[in-house]
Amino acid sequence: MDIKRHIIIKLESALKSLGIDAGQIILERPKDESHGDISTNAAMMYAKKENKNPREFAQSVIEKLFVPDEYVTKVTIAGPGFINFFISDNYYKVKLKEIISSSFLYGRLETNKGKTANIEWVSANPTGPLHAGHGRHISLGKAIANLLEWSGYKVTREYYYNNAGQQMESLAKSVYARYRQIFEPDYQFPSDGYAGEYIYEIANLLEKEHGDKLIDSDNTIFKQAGENWCFKSIRQTLHRLGITHEVFFNESSLYDSGKINETLDEFKKRSLSYEKDGAVWLKTSELIKDKKDAEDKVIVKATGEPTYRMPDMAYHIDKIKRGYNLIVDVFGSDHGDTYREVLAGVQGLGYDTSKIKVIIHQMVTFVQEGKPVKMSKRSDNVYYLDDLLDDVGVDVAQFFFVMRSANTHLEFDVELAREQSEKNPVFYLQYAHARICGILRNANEAFPDYKNSANVNYSLLNNAEEISLLKILSVFPDVVASACSAYEPHKIITYLNEVAENYHKFYHNHRVINADEKELSYARLKLCEASKTVLKNGFDIIGISAPERM
RNA sequence: GCGCCCAUAGCUCAAUCGGAUAGAGCGGCAGCCUUCUAAGCUGCAGGUUACAGGUUCGAUUCCUGUUGGGCGUGCCA
């Protein structure tokens, strides 16, 4: 039973009997209770086309709706011409049964069932551990991947791995220098080297294993040791956050398979590239249409080496060819320009880029006592993601990173995040869950036969707090749908806050377990179970745990 | 200079393809624990949605301009 569908069908047939072939009808959940449970602006939309007074037109629509019926108790016209539907409490009790029986599946959608999605994110180069600033990117991607899964996609999580180029040479030189300094403290550290403390650690490992035998070795072993250490570090941090990528796509494979040259040839063939100053340029100024004053970009340097755009384009072509229904890229705002170039190039070669969705998120500032701080525990003055996770905990970090809309700058209050108190917004939600778990534990003792009770009298749930809790629980699937289509997991958090608020109010006003009123207790316990389900499922999407005790 | 993004309560942020009286948390003030978790609940105060125009039944949302901030603007990735 889907009430929205029910109402849409009624509206469509009402409009039809007025001679209007309705296109899309938009239903909303009004903010104000007095405006009913569901409202539509359809009358205003079509009145305009028909050149009629919206309120009068709404009235003629209502006359054709044939309400009240089993689930719709009342329909009113309000404001400039909204049609407001009031839904019977009985409907929500049917919903409650559904929530209980769906359990961990409640909120999972079929919208994208049978479709595949690829999401690529993190993709940090193996030149050092992840730092705190990476956190937003990582947590956001994790939550979006979860959202896609909840909407029905079969999701492939992918990491674009780049262990080539200047950066790796620099890493090798850095490791070598630290290694050699063990024996020759005055040995010069390269000016463009990685100053991080972890380089010492890698060097020490090499010394432990090989002594001084590597002094005359070439870069290879240092590069390998550095890469291995860094990549292991990255994966360990990701593991702490519960992230596993199914695919690590190695950039170098694009060279090995000849795809870079292939792509380059295609550009030439289509006259989308030209040579100038010894380099090859892509005509991005012509290819990019939605940005003013776009300039041409170099894709092959005068040295003969492709710039990063080349493999990026070949990579996207590869992903397109793999046939996903959706390809998601997550980028920080510092990559805001380059993705346009890459997509424009790919599109220029005739590929359909409409399936590629690029999520751009703004940067993070870590704040303490109201001031932006460079948090560092080490000599290299870097606040690593592991340090942040140690400081505030994995759940809190994940929550804070996903809490806000991605396209606005995020202020991460480390002080607040560290606080294990009611001030911390994570605990408000988790506390509601733990509270429910406590009650359910008590119920097992108070009513040993509760678990086996088949017939629960839901009609006993009649208080204002019970009804509004039921109503909020019933819209969870809609919230998942809207969060997913907008790629905005923070919408889930906003919603869960409403759930927790309604639950706490219910809890505060009504006692659940009461030996004298067994029937009522059972009904309320079901309401608790449903609340727990919604909270738990929501936590799963945003990627935090659901504690049973706090 | 140019491009992209942003500007909402003292602070951090929401606001359903443009909807009805712009909402939460924190901070401030005032209350509620002999009953299932007080990490909770209740009440009060706090706004010209940066500014100026425009579009329309209706604008925080769309358009133009101005101001202020973030990020780009490498033959780095």
XYZ file of C-alpha atoms (C1' of nucleotides) in Angstrom:
627
model
C 0.000 0.000 0.000
C 1.481 3.275 -1.119
C -0.528 6.337 -0.194
C 1.229 8.628 -2.641
C 0.430 6.362 -5.531
C -3.164 6.145 -4.306
C -3.481 9.932 -4.314
C -1.786 10.414 -7.643
C -4.174 7.986 -9.294
C -7.127 9.845 -7.825
C -5.767 13.194 -8.966
C -5.061 11.957 -12.452
C -8.557 10.635 -12.923
C -10.072 13.795 -11.445
C -8.076 15.950 -13.839
C -8.959 13.679 -16.712
C -12.653 14.062 -16.040
C -12.061 17.808 -16.290
C -10.501 17.255 -19.677
C -6.880 17.574 -18.591
C -4.243 15.026 -19.389
C -2.009 15.331 -16.369
C 1.723 15.142 -16.733
C 3.786 14.846 -13.625
C 1.949 15.502 -10.389
C 4.061 16.702 -7.499
C 3.193 15.687 -3.964
C 4.784 17.261 -0.941
C 4.855 16.757 2.772
C 3.683 20.079 4.254
C 5.754 21.582 7.026
C 2.686 22.635 8.923
C 0.460 19.882 10.356
C -2.662 21.912 9.790
C -1.990 21.602 6.074
C -2.569 17.885 6.211
C -0.243 14.970 5.525
C 0.209 15.344 1.797
C -0.330 18.336 -0.419
C -0.148 19.148 -4.085
C 0.185 22.311 -6.098
C -1.389 20.589 -9.118
C -4.431 22.818 -9.135
C -2.248 25.925 -9.302
C -0.164 24.434 -12.072
C -3.095 23.461 -14.257
C -5.254 26.459 -13.419
C -2.570 28.583 -14.974
C -2.608 26.579 -18.187
C -6.387 26.620 -18.265
C -6.504 30.275 -17.415
C -8.735 29.722 -14.415
C -8.797 30.924 -10.843
C -6.610 28.463 -8.872
C -8.862 28.143 -5.849
C -12.010 27.683 -7.920
C -10.223 25.184 -10.095
C -9.003 23.315 -7.001
C -12.611 23.119 -5.865
C -13.695 21.510 -9.115
C -10.837 19.011 -8.822
C -11.848 18.093 -5.293
C -15.410 17.409 -6.398
C -14.105 14.734 -8.739
C -11.837 13.040 -6.184
C -14.525 10.954 -4.462
C -13.253 11.350 -0.937
C -13.311 10.456 1.878
C -12.325 6.887 1.261
C -10.565 4.215 3.265
C -7.327 6.140 3.722
C -8.088 9.763 2.905
C -10.267 11.311 5.588
C -10.455 14.878 4.371
C -9.369 17.132 1.538
C -9.112 20.898 1.801
C -8.124 23.862 -0.284
C -5.737 26.295 1.314
C -3.614 29.306 0.556
C -3.367 30.252 -3.089
C -4.790 26.908 -4.235
C -3.016 24.005 -2.539
C -4.991 20.818 -2.231
C -4.286 19.212 1.134
C -4.946 15.579 1.921
C -5.505 14.286 5.423
C -4.613 10.635 5.841
C -6.370 8.309 8.270
C -4.459 7.073 11.303
C -5.394 3.620 10.189
C -3.135 3.934 7.173
C -0.140 4.573 9.401
C -0.907 1.509 11.433
C -0.815 -0.558 8.274
C 2.533 1.088 7.594
C 3.764 0.140 11.053
C 3.178 -3.522 10.311
C 5.091 -3.081 7.069
C 8.059 -1.525 8.830
C 8.199 -4.343 11.343
C 8.028 -7.042 8.714
C 10.483 -5.332 6.337
C 12.920 -4.774 9.181
C 16.449 -4.242 7.864
C 15.035 -3.956 4.352
C 12.741 -1.061 5.241
C 13.756 1.918 3.138
C 15.514 -0.114 0.492
C 14.151 0.905 -2.877
C 13.593 -0.864 -6.131
C 14.025 2.333 -8.140
C 17.367 1.262 -9.557
C 16.980 -2.457 -9.235
C 18.937 -4.325 -11.871
C 21.141 -1.317 -12.597
C 24.841 -0.991 -11.928
C 26.737 1.961 -10.546
C 30.417 2.680 -10.201
C 31.674 5.139 -7.649
C 35.288 6.188 -7.668
C 36.719 8.068 -4.748
C 39.623 8.357 -2.289
C 42.162 7.538 -5.026
C 44.926 9.140 -2.973
C 48.415 8.628 -4.333
C 50.584 6.299 -2.275
C 53.000 8.998 -1.153
C 51.890 9.311 2.459
C 49.174 8.557 4.989
C 45.730 10.097 4.574
C 45.359 13.433 6.316
C 42.340 14.827 8.120
C 41.362 16.990 5.174
C 40.797 13.815 3.152
C 38.168 12.843 5.678
C 35.256 14.689 4.186
C 35.895 13.264 0.766
C 36.221 9.751 2.120
C 33.179 9.826 4.394
C 31.014 11.490 1.803
C 31.889 8.917 -0.848
C 31.225 6.124 1.590
C 27.765 7.454 2.404
C 26.882 8.092 -1.232
C 27.924 4.561 -2.160
C 25.624 3.287 0.582
C 22.789 5.485 -0.671
C 23.185 4.137 -4.188
C 22.971 0.611 -2.834
C 19.838 1.442 -0.873
C 18.226 2.763 -4.013
C 18.786 -0.574 -5.706
C 22.028 -0.187 -7.623
C 24.631 -2.898 -7.645
C 27.565 -0.737 -6.634
C 31.228 -1.094 -7.544
C 33.528 0.904 -5.282
C 36.641 1.857 -7.131
C 39.996 3.402 -6.295
C 42.025 4.993 -9.088
C 45.557 4.101 -8.186
C 48.489 6.116 -9.487
C 51.930 4.845 -8.600
C 53.843 6.484 -11.407
C 55.354 9.808 -12.242
C 57.281 12.537 -10.541
C 55.626 12.086 -7.173
C 56.912 8.533 -6.800
C 60.439 9.515 -7.753
C 60.248 12.130 -5.091
C 59.037 9.573 -2.577
C 61.914 7.242 -3.486
C 64.474 10.027 -3.084
C 63.000 10.988 0.257
C 63.149 7.456 1.604
C 66.676 7.058 0.318
C 67.797 10.286 1.978
C 66.343 9.300 5.351
C 67.869 5.866 5.006
C 71.281 7.266 4.218
C 71.024 9.787 7.047
C 70.989 6.864 9.455
C 74.624 6.354 8.520
C 75.488 9.898 7.400
C 73.466 12.394 9.443
C 74.656 15.271 7.265
C 73.367 13.775 4.019
C 71.275 16.375 2.162
C 67.475 15.833 2.114
C 65.977 16.768 -1.267
C 64.256 20.152 -1.268
C 61.161 18.758 -3.008
C 61.090 15.669 -0.781
C 58.314 14.473 1.518
C 59.154 15.835 4.934
C 56.699 13.604 6.794
C 57.764 11.664 9.831
C 56.599 8.441 8.235
C 59.533 8.563 5.826
C 61.852 7.898 8.791
C 59.756 4.901 9.674
C 60.094 3.452 6.192
C 63.834 4.096 6.209
C 64.200 2.438 9.589
C 62.398 -0.640 8.344
C 64.820 -0.893 5.456
C 67.774 -0.460 7.785
C 66.467 -3.165 10.074
C 66.135 -5.615 7.234
C 69.125 -4.756 5.089
C 71.574 -2.863 7.308
C 73.689 -0.519 5.215
C 73.703 -2.758 2.131
C 71.334 -0.498 0.195
C 73.517 2.605 0.162
C 74.457 2.041 -3.458
C 71.137 0.617 -4.647
C 69.071 2.455 -7.223
C 65.679 4.016 -6.554
C 63.643 0.894 -7.179
C 63.759 -0.655 -3.740
C 63.130 2.678 -2.018
C 60.222 3.442 -4.262
C 58.738 0.029 -3.650
C 59.242 0.214 0.096
C 57.706 3.687 0.192
C 54.747 2.738 -1.947
C 54.062 -0.426 0.024
C 54.194 1.362 3.338
C 52.004 4.264 2.223
C 49.419 2.124 0.507
C 49.187 -0.139 3.522
C 48.699 2.892 5.731
C 45.943 4.227 3.489
C 44.156 0.914 3.408
C 44.365 0.536 7.161
C 42.774 3.922 7.681
C 40.054 3.078 5.166
C 39.522 -0.186 6.985
C 38.984 1.690 10.251
C 36.244 3.613 8.472
C 34.716 0.402 7.186
C 35.513 1.107 3.555
C 36.455 -1.592 1.091
C 37.028 -0.907 -2.586
C 36.263 -3.780 -4.916
C 38.476 -2.424 -7.686
C 41.873 -0.785 -7.550
C 42.320 0.530 -11.051
C 45.974 1.080 -11.796
C 46.652 4.090 -13.954
C 49.716 2.465 -15.491
C 47.497 -0.203 -17.039
C 46.185 2.508 -19.359
C 49.670 2.927 -20.772
C 50.358 -0.808 -20.904
C 47.173 -1.525 -22.809
C 47.834 1.291 -25.286
C 44.649 3.117 -24.343
C 46.469 6.396 -23.831
C 47.843 6.368 -27.363
C 44.516 5.199 -28.724
C 42.745 8.142 -27.149
C 45.404 10.534 -28.332
C 45.053 9.269 -31.902
C 41.314 9.763 -31.747
C 41.776 13.395 -30.773
C 44.067 13.923 -33.724
C 41.723 12.121 -36.087
C 38.855 14.351 -35.042
C 40.988 17.477 -35.164
C 40.302 18.136 -31.524
C 43.998 18.505 -30.759
C 46.865 20.445 -32.293
C 50.575 20.947 -31.751
C 52.059 24.148 -30.421
C 55.398 24.889 -28.764
C 56.300 21.232 -29.006
C 53.300 20.164 -26.926
C 49.920 18.697 -27.867
C 46.923 20.811 -26.914
C 43.292 19.839 -26.543
C 40.719 22.300 -27.901
C 38.948 22.608 -24.582
C 37.984 26.190 -25.422
C 35.666 24.782 -28.086
C 34.630 21.637 -26.258
C 33.557 23.292 -23.029
C 30.349 25.155 -23.606
C 28.956 25.757 -20.145
C 31.936 27.705 -18.891
C 32.906 31.113 -20.164
C 36.416 31.769 -21.375
C 37.614 28.183 -21.189
C 41.175 27.805 -22.450
C 42.897 25.068 -24.404
C 44.851 22.643 -22.266
C 48.044 20.676 -22.790
C 47.545 16.926 -22.961
C 51.075 15.938 -23.969
C 54.023 17.902 -22.677
C 56.939 18.941 -24.871
C 58.883 16.187 -23.129
C 56.540 13.663 -24.686
C 54.868 12.743 -21.409
C 51.095 13.005 -21.216
C 49.676 15.328 -18.563
C 47.309 13.927 -15.953
C 44.319 14.761 -18.170
C 45.206 12.091 -20.707
C 44.983 9.058 -18.433
C 41.963 10.631 -16.727
C 40.135 10.758 -20.034
C 41.218 7.262 -21.053
C 40.113 6.069 -17.628
C 36.632 7.538 -18.003
C 36.289 6.051 -21.451
C 37.210 2.707 -19.952
C 34.564 3.085 -17.269
C 31.944 4.059 -19.835
C 32.811 1.008 -21.916
C 32.349 -1.211 -18.901
C 28.654 -0.420 -19.267
C 27.613 0.975 -15.906
C 24.245 2.689 -15.740
C 25.766 5.312 -13.488
C 29.317 6.509 -12.948
C 29.970 8.702 -9.938
C 33.121 10.745 -9.352
C 33.716 12.460 -6.049
C 36.060 15.450 -6.130
C 37.104 18.231 -3.836
C 36.474 21.765 -5.033
C 40.150 22.057 -5.940
C 39.377 19.779 -8.875
C 36.359 21.783 -9.920
C 37.815 22.920 -13.200
C 39.653 19.840 -14.340
C 36.715 17.490 -14.381
C 35.048 19.726 -16.962
C 38.066 19.436 -19.201
C 38.166 15.687 -18.796
C 34.464 15.220 -19.485
C 34.565 17.616 -22.419
C 37.394 15.592 -23.950
C 35.557 12.324 -23.455
C 32.382 13.775 -24.928
C 34.352 15.194 -27.842
C 35.262 11.648 -28.770
C 31.600 10.784 -29.049
C 31.047 9.082 -25.722
C 27.883 9.596 -23.749
C 28.890 11.402 -20.579
C 25.333 11.840 -19.359
C 25.740 8.838 -17.114
C 28.653 10.438 -15.312
C 27.692 12.292 -12.167
C 30.358 14.443 -10.588
C 30.033 15.326 -6.927
C 32.049 18.360 -5.930
C 32.435 19.071 -2.260
C 33.931 22.152 -0.639
C 36.848 22.127 1.753
C 36.982 21.556 5.499
C 38.344 23.764 8.216
C 39.163 22.160 11.541
C 38.210 24.489 14.342
C 39.043 24.427 18.011
C 37.867 26.954 20.579
C 36.460 29.007 17.758
C 39.733 29.329 15.909
C 40.948 27.540 12.830
C 43.833 25.344 13.850
C 46.479 23.287 12.238
C 46.123 20.231 14.373
C 49.333 18.354 14.569
C 50.808 15.855 16.912
C 53.983 15.390 14.967
C 57.032 17.261 13.877
C 55.813 17.424 10.287
C 52.851 19.539 11.364
C 50.255 17.416 9.611
C 46.948 16.375 11.131
C 46.511 12.851 9.871
C 43.128 11.227 9.450
C 44.201 8.515 11.874
C 44.881 11.199 14.489
C 41.432 12.638 13.951
C 39.863 9.199 14.280
C 41.828 8.675 17.514
C 40.701 12.068 18.774
C 36.985 11.938 18.133
C 36.155 8.354 17.216
C 35.155 6.799 13.948
C 31.399 7.339 14.245
C 31.717 10.963 15.227
C 34.119 11.728 12.395
C 31.933 9.984 9.834
C 28.877 11.819 11.120
C 30.487 15.267 11.173
C 31.841 14.876 7.653
C 28.476 13.871 6.246
C 26.367 16.173 8.418
C 26.432 19.112 6.010
C 25.529 19.635 2.417
C 28.596 18.989 0.239
C 28.595 22.203 -1.722
C 29.107 24.416 1.257
C 32.285 24.871 3.207
C 32.459 22.622 6.283
C 33.589 23.765 9.658
C 34.639 20.787 11.746
C 34.581 21.667 15.427
C 37.069 19.226 16.903
C 36.277 20.373 20.428
C 32.582 19.630 19.986
C 33.270 16.375 18.176
C 35.474 15.198 21.017
C 32.881 16.025 23.631
C 31.120 12.924 24.941
C 28.029 14.805 25.987
C 24.610 15.976 25.016
C 26.150 18.793 23.017
C 27.387 16.338 20.467
C 24.735 15.859 17.767
C 25.783 12.276 17.048
C 24.788 11.153 20.497
C 21.320 12.584 20.220
C 20.608 10.043 17.511
C 22.551 7.141 18.929
C 21.056 7.717 22.344
C 17.560 7.291 20.959
C 18.608 3.948 19.516
C 20.295 2.800 22.731
C 17.263 3.880 24.710
C 14.976 1.750 22.573
C 17.307 -1.223 22.914
C 17.145 -0.835 26.680
C 13.368 -0.887 26.631
C 13.259 -3.914 24.381
C 15.621 -5.716 26.747
C 13.349 -4.877 29.660
C 10.345 -6.035 27.683
C 11.791 -9.504 27.349
C 11.786 -9.782 31.132
C 8.472 -8.074 31.802
C 6.637 -9.933 29.036
C 8.366 -13.244 28.311
C 5.769 -14.106 25.685
C 6.074 -10.776 23.857
C 8.276 -12.127 21.094
C 5.722 -14.743 20.161
C 2.722 -12.476 20.256
C 1.116 -12.560 16.838
C -1.852 -10.277 17.272
C -1.058 -6.781 18.331
C -3.820 -4.246 18.710
C -2.392 -1.267 16.866
C -5.586 0.685 17.219
C -4.524 1.474 20.782
C -1.891 3.860 19.449
C -3.886 7.065 19.481
C -1.938 9.730 21.303
C -0.580 12.709 19.443
C 3.020 11.627 20.085
C 2.342 8.114 18.867
C 0.680 9.278 15.698
C 3.310 11.816 14.770
C 6.049 9.273 15.404
C 4.231 6.835 13.149
C 3.905 9.459 10.465
C 7.569 10.348 10.483
C 8.592 6.682 10.388
C 6.386 6.080 7.383
C 8.203 8.531 5.129
C 11.660 7.026 5.493
C 11.643 5.451 2.013
C 10.729 8.829 0.501
C 13.653 10.424 2.295
C 16.026 7.759 1.010
C 14.726 8.383 -2.501
C 15.220 12.112 -2.323
C 18.641 11.865 -0.661
C 19.728 9.429 -3.324
C 18.503 11.347 -6.333
C 20.246 14.447 -4.985
C 23.344 12.476 -3.891
C 22.979 14.202 -0.538
C 23.369 11.901 2.457
C 23.043 14.824 4.880
C 19.318 14.711 4.155
C 19.239 11.383 5.973
C 20.769 12.983 9.042
C 18.314 15.854 9.006
C 15.529 13.307 8.843
C 16.922 11.046 11.570
C 17.002 14.053 13.844
C 13.277 14.357 13.361
C 12.833 10.674 14.115
C 14.893 10.881 17.297
C 13.092 14.028 18.392
C 9.710 12.399 17.908
C 10.823 9.266 19.681
C 12.176 11.121 22.685
C 8.932 13.055 22.960
C 6.921 9.870 22.787
C 9.141 8.252 25.397
C 8.891 11.210 27.690
C 5.114 11.360 27.573
C 4.164 7.710 27.565
C 5.344 4.699 29.455
C 5.986 1.744 27.187
C 6.200 -1.165 29.602
C 3.287 -1.365 31.947
C 2.293 -4.706 33.458
C -1.282 -3.521 34.013
C -1.819 -2.671 30.373
C -0.327 -5.514 28.484
C -2.128 -4.896 25.219
C -1.105 -1.248 25.092
C 2.441 -2.153 26.070
C 2.662 -4.567 23.178
C 1.463 -1.981 20.690
C 3.956 0.567 21.983
C 6.753 -1.978 21.895
C 6.010 -2.464 18.205
C 6.281 1.280 17.742
C 9.660 1.124 19.491
C 10.812 -1.668 17.234
C 9.829 0.285 14.151
C 11.654 3.363 15.439
C 14.720 1.277 16.082
C 14.545 -0.133 12.569
C 14.401 3.295 10.956
C 17.248 4.650 13.082
C 19.390 1.601 12.457
C 18.773 1.637 8.712
C 19.500 5.346 8.574
C 22.735 4.826 10.486
C 23.690 2.148 7.982
C 23.309 4.619 5.139
C 25.326 7.418 6.683
C 27.856 4.870 7.862
C 27.775 4.965 11.654
C 27.166 2.256 14.210
C 23.961 1.664 16.149
C 24.983 1.199 19.792
C 22.724 -0.997 21.960
C 23.908 0.676 25.152
C 25.373 4.037 25.985
C 42.060 40.170 -13.862
C 39.078 35.651 -15.319
C 36.265 31.043 -13.966
C 33.622 27.720 -10.379
C 31.293 27.521 -5.501
C 29.299 30.045 -1.282
C 26.683 34.189 1.911
C 20.118 32.346 6.211
C 19.291 33.743 14.279
C 25.239 35.658 18.508
C 27.836 30.639 16.457
C 27.409 26.001 13.261
C 23.849 24.834 9.727
C 18.517 22.975 7.578
C 14.625 24.453 4.464
C 11.124 18.740 -0.185
C 12.518 20.139 -9.245
C 9.906 28.066 -6.852
C 5.332 26.932 -2.163
C 1.763 28.282 2.789
C 3.673 31.656 9.371
C 12.070 30.481 7.042
C 13.376 25.702 11.034
C 17.101 22.729 14.241
C 21.464 22.296 17.417
C 24.919 25.074 20.337
C 25.273 29.493 23.375
C 21.659 32.732 26.800
C 17.320 32.780 30.260
C 13.368 29.811 33.063
C 11.460 24.934 34.470
C 11.122 18.899 34.751
C 14.477 12.923 37.600
C 10.970 8.032 44.473
C 8.334 5.233 37.431
C 11.295 1.702 31.085
C 18.656 5.372 29.953
C 18.192 13.361 32.240
C 23.514 11.915 26.318
C 16.336 13.262 27.592
C 11.820 16.625 27.864
C 9.108 21.681 28.283
C 8.934 27.069 27.777
C 11.176 32.107 26.514
C 14.437 35.321 23.715
C 16.863 35.672 19.009
C 15.665 37.179 11.315
C 14.895 43.219 6.264
C 17.546 35.091 4.187
C 24.766 40.080 2.521
C 22.967 44.508 -0.605
C 20.121 46.646 -5.048
C 16.942 45.519 -8.883
C 14.109 41.888 -12.087
C 10.865 37.494 -13.409
C 5.226 35.691 -11.075
C -0.308 33.927 -8.027
C 4.144 33.137 -4.795
C 11.498 33.920 -4.351
C 16.169 31.751 0.851
C 15.536 29.090 -3.979
C 15.559 31.456 -10.769
C 18.000 36.007 -13.685
C 21.239 40.679 -13.633
C 24.480 43.802 -10.911
C 27.264 45.101 -6.267
C 29.945 43.688 -1.779
C 32.391 39.940 1.089
C 34.694 34.787 1.546
C 36.619 29.672 -0.303
C 38.900 27.100 -4.461
C 40.998 27.185 -9.066
C 43.381 29.895 -12.999
C 51.039 24.808 -14.226
C 53.718 21.606 -20.171
C 51.790 19.540 -11.063
C 48.033 15.593 -9.822
